[in-house]
XYZ file of C-alpha atoms in Angstrom:
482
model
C 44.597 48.931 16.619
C 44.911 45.923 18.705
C 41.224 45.816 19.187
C 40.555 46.224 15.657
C 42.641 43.485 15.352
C 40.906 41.127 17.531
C 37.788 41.603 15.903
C 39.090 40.880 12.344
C 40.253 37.640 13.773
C 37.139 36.790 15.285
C 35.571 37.307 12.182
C 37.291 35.230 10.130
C 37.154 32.713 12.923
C 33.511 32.900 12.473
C 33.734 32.871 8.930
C 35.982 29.712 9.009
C 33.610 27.530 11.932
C 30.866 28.616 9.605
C 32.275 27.149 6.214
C 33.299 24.092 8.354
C 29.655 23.603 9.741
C 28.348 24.051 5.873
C 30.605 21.391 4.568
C 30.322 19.039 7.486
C 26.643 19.684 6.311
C 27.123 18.615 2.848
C 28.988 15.769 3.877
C 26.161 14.285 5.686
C 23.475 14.811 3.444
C 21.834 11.374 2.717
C 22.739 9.639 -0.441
C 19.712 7.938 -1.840
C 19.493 6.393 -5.174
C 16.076 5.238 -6.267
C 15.520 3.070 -9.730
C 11.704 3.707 -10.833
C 10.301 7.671 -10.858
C 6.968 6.905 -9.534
C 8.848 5.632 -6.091
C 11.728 8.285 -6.728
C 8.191 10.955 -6.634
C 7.481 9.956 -3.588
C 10.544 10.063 -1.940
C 11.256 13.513 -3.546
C 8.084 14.546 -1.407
C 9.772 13.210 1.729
C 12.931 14.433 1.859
C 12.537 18.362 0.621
C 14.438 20.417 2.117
C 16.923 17.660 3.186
C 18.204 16.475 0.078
C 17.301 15.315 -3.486
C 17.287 11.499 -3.966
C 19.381 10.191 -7.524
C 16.924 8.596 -10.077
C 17.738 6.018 -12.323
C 15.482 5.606 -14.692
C 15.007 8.276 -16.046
C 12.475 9.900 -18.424
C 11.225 8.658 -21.575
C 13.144 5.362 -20.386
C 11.262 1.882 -18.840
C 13.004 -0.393 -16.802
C 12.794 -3.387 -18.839
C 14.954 -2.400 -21.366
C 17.025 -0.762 -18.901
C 20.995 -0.490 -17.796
C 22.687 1.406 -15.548
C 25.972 3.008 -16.757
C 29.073 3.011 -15.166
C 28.772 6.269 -13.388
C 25.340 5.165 -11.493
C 26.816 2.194 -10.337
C 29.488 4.223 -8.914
C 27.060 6.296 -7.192
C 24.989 3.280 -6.096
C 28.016 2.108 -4.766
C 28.674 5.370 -2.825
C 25.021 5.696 -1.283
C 23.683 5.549 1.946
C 20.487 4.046 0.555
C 19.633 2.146 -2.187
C 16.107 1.442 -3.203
C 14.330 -0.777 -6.012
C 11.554 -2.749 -7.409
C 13.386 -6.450 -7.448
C 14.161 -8.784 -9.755
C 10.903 -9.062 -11.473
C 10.980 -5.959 -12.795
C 14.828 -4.354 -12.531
C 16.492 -7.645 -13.906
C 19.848 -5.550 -15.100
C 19.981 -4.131 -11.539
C 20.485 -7.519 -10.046
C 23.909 -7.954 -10.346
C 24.963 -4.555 -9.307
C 22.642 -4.893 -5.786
C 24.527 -7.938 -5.337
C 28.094 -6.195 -5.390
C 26.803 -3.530 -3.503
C 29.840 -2.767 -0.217
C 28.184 -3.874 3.109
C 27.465 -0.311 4.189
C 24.986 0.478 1.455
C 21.825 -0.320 2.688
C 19.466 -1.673 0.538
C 15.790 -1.720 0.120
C 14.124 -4.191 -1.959
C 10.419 -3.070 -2.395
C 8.796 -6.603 -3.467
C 9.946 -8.091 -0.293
C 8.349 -5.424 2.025
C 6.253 -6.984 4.678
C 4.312 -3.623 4.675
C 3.013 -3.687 1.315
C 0.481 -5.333 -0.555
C 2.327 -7.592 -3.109
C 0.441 -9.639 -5.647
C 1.606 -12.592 -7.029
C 2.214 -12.879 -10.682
C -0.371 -14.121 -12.970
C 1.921 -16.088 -15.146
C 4.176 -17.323 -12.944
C 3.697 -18.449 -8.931
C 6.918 -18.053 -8.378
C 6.898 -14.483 -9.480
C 5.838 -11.291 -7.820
C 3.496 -8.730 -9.686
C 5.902 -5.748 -9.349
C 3.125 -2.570 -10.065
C 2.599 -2.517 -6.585
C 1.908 1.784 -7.110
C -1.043 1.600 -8.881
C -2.917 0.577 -5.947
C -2.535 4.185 -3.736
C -3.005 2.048 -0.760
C 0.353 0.760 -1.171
C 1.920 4.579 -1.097
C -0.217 4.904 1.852
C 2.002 2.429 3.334
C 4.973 2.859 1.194
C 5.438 6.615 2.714
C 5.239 5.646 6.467
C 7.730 2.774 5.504
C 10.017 5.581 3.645
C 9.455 7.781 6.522
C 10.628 5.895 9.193
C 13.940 4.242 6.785
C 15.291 7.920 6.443
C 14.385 9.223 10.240
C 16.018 6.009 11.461
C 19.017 6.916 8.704
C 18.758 10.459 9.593
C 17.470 11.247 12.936
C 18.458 14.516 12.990
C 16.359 15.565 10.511
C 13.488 13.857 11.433
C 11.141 17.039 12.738
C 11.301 17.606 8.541
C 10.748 14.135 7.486
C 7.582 14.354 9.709
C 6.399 17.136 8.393
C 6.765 16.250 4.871
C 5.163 12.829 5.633
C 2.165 14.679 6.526
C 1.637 16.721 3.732
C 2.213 14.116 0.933
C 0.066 11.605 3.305
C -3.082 13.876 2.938
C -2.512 14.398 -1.071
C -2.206 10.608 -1.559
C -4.938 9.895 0.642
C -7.592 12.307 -1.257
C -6.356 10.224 -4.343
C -7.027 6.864 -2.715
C -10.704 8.719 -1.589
C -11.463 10.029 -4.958
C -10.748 6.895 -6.980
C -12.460 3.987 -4.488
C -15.599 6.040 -3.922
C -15.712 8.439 -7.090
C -14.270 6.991 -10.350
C -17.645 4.846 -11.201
C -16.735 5.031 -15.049
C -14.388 2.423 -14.095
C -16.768 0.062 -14.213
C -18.224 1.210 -17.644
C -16.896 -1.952 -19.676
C -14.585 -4.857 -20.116
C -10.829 -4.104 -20.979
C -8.172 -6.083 -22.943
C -4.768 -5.242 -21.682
C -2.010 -5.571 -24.200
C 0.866 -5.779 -21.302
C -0.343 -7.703 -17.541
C 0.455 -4.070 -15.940
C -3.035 -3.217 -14.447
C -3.579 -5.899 -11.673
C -3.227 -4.075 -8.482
C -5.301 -0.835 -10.517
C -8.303 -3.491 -10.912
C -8.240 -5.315 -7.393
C -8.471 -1.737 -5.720
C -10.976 0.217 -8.287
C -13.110 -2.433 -9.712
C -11.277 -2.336 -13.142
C -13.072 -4.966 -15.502
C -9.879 -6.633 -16.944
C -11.128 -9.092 -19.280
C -8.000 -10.335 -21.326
C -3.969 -9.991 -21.117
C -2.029 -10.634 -24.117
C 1.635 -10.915 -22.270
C 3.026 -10.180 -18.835
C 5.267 -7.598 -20.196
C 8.090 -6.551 -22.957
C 10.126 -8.906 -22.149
C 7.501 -12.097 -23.135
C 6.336 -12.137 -26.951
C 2.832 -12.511 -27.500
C 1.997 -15.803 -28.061
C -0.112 -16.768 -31.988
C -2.956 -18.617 -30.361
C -3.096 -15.721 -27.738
C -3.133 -13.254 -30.621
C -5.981 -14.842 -32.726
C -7.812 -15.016 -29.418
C -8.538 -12.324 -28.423
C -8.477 -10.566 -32.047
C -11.498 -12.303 -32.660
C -13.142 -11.082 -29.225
C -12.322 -8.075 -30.324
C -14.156 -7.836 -33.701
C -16.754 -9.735 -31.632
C -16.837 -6.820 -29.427
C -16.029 -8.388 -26.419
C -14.015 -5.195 -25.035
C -14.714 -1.826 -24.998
C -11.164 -0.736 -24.767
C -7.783 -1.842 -25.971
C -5.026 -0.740 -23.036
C -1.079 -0.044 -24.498
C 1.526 1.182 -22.339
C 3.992 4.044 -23.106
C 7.193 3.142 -23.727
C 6.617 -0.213 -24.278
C 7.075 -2.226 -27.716
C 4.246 -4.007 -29.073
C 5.365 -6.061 -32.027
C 2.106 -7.826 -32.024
C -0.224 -4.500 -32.102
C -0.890 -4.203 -35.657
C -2.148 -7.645 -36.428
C -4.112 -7.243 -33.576
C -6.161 -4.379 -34.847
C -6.134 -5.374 -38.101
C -9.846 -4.535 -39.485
C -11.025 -4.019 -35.563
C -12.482 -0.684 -34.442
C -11.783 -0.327 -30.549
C -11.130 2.180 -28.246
C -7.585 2.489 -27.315
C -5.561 3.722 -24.258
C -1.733 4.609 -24.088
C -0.986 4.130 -20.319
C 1.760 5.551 -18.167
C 2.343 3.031 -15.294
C 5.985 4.094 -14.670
C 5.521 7.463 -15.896
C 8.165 7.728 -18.647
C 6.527 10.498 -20.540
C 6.025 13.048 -17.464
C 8.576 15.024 -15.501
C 10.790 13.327 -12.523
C 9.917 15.060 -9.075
C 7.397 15.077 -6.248
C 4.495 15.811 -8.129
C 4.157 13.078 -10.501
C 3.286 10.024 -8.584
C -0.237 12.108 -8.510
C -0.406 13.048 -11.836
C 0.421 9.290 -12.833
C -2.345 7.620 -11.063
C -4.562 11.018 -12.480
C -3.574 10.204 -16.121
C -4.053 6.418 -16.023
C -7.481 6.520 -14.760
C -8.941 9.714 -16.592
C -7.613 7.821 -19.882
C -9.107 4.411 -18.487
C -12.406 6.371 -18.361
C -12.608 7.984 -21.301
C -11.743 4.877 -23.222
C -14.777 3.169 -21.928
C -16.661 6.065 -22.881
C -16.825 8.266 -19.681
C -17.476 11.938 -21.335
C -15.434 14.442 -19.945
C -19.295 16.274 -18.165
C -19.237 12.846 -16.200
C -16.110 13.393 -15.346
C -15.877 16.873 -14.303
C -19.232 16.526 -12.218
C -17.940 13.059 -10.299
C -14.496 14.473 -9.109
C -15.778 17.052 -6.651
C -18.441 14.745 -5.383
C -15.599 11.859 -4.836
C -13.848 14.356 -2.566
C -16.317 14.140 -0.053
C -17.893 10.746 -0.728
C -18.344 7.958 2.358
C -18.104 4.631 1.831
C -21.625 3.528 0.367
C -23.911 2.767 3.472
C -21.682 3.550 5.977
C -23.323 6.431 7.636
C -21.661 5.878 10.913
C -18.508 6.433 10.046
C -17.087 3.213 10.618
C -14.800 0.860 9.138
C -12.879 1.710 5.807
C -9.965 0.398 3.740
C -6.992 -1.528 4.927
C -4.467 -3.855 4.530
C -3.415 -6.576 7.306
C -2.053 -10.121 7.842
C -3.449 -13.277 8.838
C -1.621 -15.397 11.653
C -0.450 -17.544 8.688
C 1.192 -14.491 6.714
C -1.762 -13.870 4.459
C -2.280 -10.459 3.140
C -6.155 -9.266 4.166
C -7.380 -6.396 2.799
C -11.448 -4.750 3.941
C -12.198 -6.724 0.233
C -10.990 -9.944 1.327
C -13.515 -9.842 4.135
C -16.682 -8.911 2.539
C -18.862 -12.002 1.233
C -19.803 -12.453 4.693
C -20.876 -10.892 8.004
C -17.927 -10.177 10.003
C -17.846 -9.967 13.847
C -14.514 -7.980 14.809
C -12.939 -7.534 18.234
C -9.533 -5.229 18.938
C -7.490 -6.474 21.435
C -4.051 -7.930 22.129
C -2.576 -11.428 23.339
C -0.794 -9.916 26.370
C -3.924 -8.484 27.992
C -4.576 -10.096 31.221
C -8.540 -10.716 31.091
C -10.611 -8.842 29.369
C -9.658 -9.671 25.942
C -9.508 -13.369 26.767
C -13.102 -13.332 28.297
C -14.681 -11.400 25.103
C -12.971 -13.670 22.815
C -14.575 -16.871 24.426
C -17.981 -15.108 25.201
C -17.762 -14.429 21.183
C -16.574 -17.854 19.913
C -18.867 -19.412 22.214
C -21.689 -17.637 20.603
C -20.948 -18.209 17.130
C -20.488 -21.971 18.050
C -24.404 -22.061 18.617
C -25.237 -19.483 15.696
C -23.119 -20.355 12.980
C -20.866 -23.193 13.903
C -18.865 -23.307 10.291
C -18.729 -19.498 9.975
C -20.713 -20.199 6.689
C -22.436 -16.521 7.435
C -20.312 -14.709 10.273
C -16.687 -14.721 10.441
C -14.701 -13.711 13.602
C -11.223 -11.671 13.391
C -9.083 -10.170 16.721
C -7.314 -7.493 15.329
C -4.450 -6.747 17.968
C -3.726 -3.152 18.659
C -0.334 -4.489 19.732
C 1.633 -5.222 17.076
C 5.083 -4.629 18.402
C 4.522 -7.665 20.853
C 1.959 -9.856 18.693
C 4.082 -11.362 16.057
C 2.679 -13.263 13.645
C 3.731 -16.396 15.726
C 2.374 -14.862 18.427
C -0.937 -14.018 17.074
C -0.772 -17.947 15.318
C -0.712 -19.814 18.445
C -3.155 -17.564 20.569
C -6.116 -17.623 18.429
C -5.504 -21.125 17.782
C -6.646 -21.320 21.313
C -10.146 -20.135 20.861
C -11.398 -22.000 17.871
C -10.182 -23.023 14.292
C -12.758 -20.182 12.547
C -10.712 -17.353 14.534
C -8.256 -14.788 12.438
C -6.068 -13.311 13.898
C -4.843 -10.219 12.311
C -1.867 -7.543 12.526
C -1.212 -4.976 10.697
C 2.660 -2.369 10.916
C 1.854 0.213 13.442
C 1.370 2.728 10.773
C -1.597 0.972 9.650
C -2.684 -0.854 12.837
C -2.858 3.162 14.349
C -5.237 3.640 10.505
C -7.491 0.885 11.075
C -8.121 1.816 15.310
C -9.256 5.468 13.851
C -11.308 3.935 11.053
C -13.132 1.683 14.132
C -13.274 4.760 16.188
C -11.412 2.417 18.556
C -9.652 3.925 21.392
C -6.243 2.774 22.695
C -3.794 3.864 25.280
C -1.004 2.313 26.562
C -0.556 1.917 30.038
C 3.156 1.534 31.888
C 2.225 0.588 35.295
C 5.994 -0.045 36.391
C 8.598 2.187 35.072
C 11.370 -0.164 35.584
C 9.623 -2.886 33.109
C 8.219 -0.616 30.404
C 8.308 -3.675 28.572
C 5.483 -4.966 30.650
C 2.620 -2.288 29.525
C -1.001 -2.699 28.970
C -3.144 -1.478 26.777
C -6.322 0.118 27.565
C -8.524 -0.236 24.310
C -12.534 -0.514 23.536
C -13.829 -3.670 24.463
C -16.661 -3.999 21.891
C -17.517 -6.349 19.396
C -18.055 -4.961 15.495
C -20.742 -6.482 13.300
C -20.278 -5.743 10.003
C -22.308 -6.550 6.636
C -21.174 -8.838 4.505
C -20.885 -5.264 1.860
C -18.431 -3.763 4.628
C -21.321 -1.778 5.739
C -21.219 -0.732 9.695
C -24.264 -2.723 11.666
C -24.251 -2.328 14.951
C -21.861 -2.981 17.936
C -22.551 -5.029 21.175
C -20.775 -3.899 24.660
C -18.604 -5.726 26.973
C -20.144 -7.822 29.549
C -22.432 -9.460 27.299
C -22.816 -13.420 27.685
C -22.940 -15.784 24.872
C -26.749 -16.184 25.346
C -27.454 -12.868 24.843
C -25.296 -12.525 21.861
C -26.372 -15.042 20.274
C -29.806 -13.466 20.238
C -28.740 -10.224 19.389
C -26.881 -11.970 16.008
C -30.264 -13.561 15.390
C -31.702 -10.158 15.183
C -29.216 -8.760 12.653
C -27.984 -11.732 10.512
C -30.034 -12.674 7.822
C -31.065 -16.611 7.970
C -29.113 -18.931 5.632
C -30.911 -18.719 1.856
């Protein structure tokens, strides 16, 4: 009996430590509250089987028009983790971020050094909040999300990995398909009712001829309106582009006796369910319609998408170089656009590296001095594969040393680590003194890049060779001035 005894107890001992693991469990599940659904989809993605983040704006609603009730402040105000647009776009949120306790931490998107952030086209003292609609910024966006919730959450972080990895290769065939496969995009010019499409037409070659207002909250000016009414019955556009959700007070005198093709956009997604999936079936949506309403047929499209899959870069049948996004040593966002127009001679290296770095970066600055003095046809860049030591202060007043034409760029490790693989660069660092790991090295390719003004890979020239030489072996390559 005793025995029998001591096992019932034992039991519900068990029972008891296992309840009290469950709900210690519970209790430390991360609170995160997110405000838009295409950043909320992303976020979904990272944190399955860990938790479900809150959403605030929620379906069939758009952010301009947009409060928060009393019972989502409360939660915001109860969260680990708080994350939003800014200003520009979540005006009503403002106040509430503001009076936010000190332990909710907060994570304003539009100031992210990691991102790609446009300025506004109306105002210069605005950001351009669409930031999504260019999938190079969830590229980014989901390494920065990654490492906030394993810094938050480090015991979890094996799953916040994983899931990193699997939304990272969905969002990355998107970026693939719609750089090298969506052509249609460039079928005609578009008039935009609402300014929402600016990072969509940097990144996929978008012809955005006209913008009527930069969004709800900004009635369309009369001149504006007569404007471009009258390109439009001059048929100056091929499509007209509306966005769901959004009033447009202006839209029937606008159309008035025009016949144009018309697009209903979903930038923020209002119309489709909340959850991991729909940051993909956004960007899907927008451009399908996009091409359809400059009059892609559905055969083009159906016999483009597989081939986009697989598609290269065009000319770049070595495999090297691809799409990016860095800074300049003055805090300049570069992206692989920014530096085509001319030829571009790249070397990787960093500013603590004791000699060889220094010595290719003179033997290359010296060369261009005789070849191209003005960098009117080549332009040098030292792209650090060290960007936890070179700062942007750091990387300012190093290339500053080797001649006024020099950018320096850096990139957040995430995509510093991207653009070494895209180079077929190869790094390793080196901790010679265990005592000082502070004091590593880096062991990295020593070559030089030349690159077409188109992006296209040329050729590369080893290390150890002289100015001289260099300068002949540009001569070969570089087309003469026109």
């Amino acid at each position: 009996m005793r025995k029998s005894f001591s096992g019932f107890m034992l039991f519900v001992l068990l029972v008891l430590l296992a309840a009290s693991s469950w709900a210690h469990a519970e209790e430390d599940e991360l609170h995160v509250v997110v405000s838009i659904k295409p950043v909320h989809s992303l976020l979904t993605s990272l944190m399955k089987g860990v938790g479900t983040p809150e959403l605030l704006v929620g379906k069939g609603k758009i952010p301009y028009d947009w409060k928060p009730t009393e019972e989502q402040k409360a939660h915001m105000r109860s969260a680990d983790l708080v994350i939003w647009d800014g200003p520009e776009l979540e005006k009503n949120l403002v106040p509430v971020i503001e009076s936010l306790p000190k332990n909710v931490r907060v994570l304003t998107l539009l100031d992210s050094l990691d991102l790609k952030i446009l300025p506004s086209r109306w105002d210069d003292t605005k950001r351009d909040p669409y930031f999504w609609l260019d999938s190079r910024n969830a590229l980014m966006l989901i390494d920065t999300l990654t490492k906030l919730l394993m810094d938050m959450d480090y015991s979890r972080a094996h799953v916040y990995k994983r899931n990193r990895d699997a939304l990272f290769a969905k969002v990355a065939e998107v970026d693939r398909r719609l750089e090298y496969g969506y052509r249609g995009l460039k079928g005609g010019v578009v008039l935009a009712y609402y300014d929402t499409q600016q990072y969509f037409e940097q990144a996929y070659a978008l012809k955005l001829g006209g913008v009527l207002s930069p969004s709800p909250d900004v009635p369309v000016s009369a001149a504006k309106l007569l404007k471009e009414r009258h390109k439009l019955q001059e048929g100056w556009y091929a499509c007209l582009l509306t966005e769901a959700g959004m009033k447009m007070p202006a839209l029937d005198l606008l159309l008035s006796g025009v016949d144009i093709n018309r697009a209903e956009l979903d930038s923020f997604g209002s119309t489709l369910e909340p959850g991991e999936g729909l940051y993909l079936q956004l960007m899907d949506h927008n451009t399908d319609l996009i091409k359809a309403c400059v009059q892609k047929t559905a055969k083009n499209l159906e016999t483009e998408a597989p081939v986009a899959a697989e598609a290269t870069p065009p000319g770049n049948t070595h495999g090297v170089g691809g799409r990016f996004l860095l800074t300049d040593q003055n805090g300049r966002i570069v992206t692989d656009d920014d530096m085509k127009g001319k030829y571009q001679l790249i070397y990787f290296g960093y500013t603590y590296c004791p000699d060889v770095c220094p010595t290719s970066l003179n033997v290359m600055m010296t060369a261009l001095k005789k070849f191209d003095p003005e960098a009117k046809r080549i332009q040098p860049y030292f792209i650090t594969v060290d960007p936890q030591r070179d700062t942007q202060e750091v990387m300012k007043d190093y290339v500053e040393y080797f001649g006024k034409n020099l950018i320096g760029l850096r990139g957040s490790q995430a995509m510093t680590d991207r653009v070494i693989k895209e180079f077929n660069v190869v790094v390793e660092k080196v901790v010679d003194d265990p005592k000082h790991p502070e004091k590593y090295l880096m062991d990295h390719t020593a070559s030089l890049y030349l690159m077409a003004p188109d992006g296209r890979y040329i050729t590369k020239f080893a290390h150890g060779i002289g100015p001289s030489q260099l300068v002949e072996k540009l001569q070969e390559y570089v087309s003469p001035n026109p």
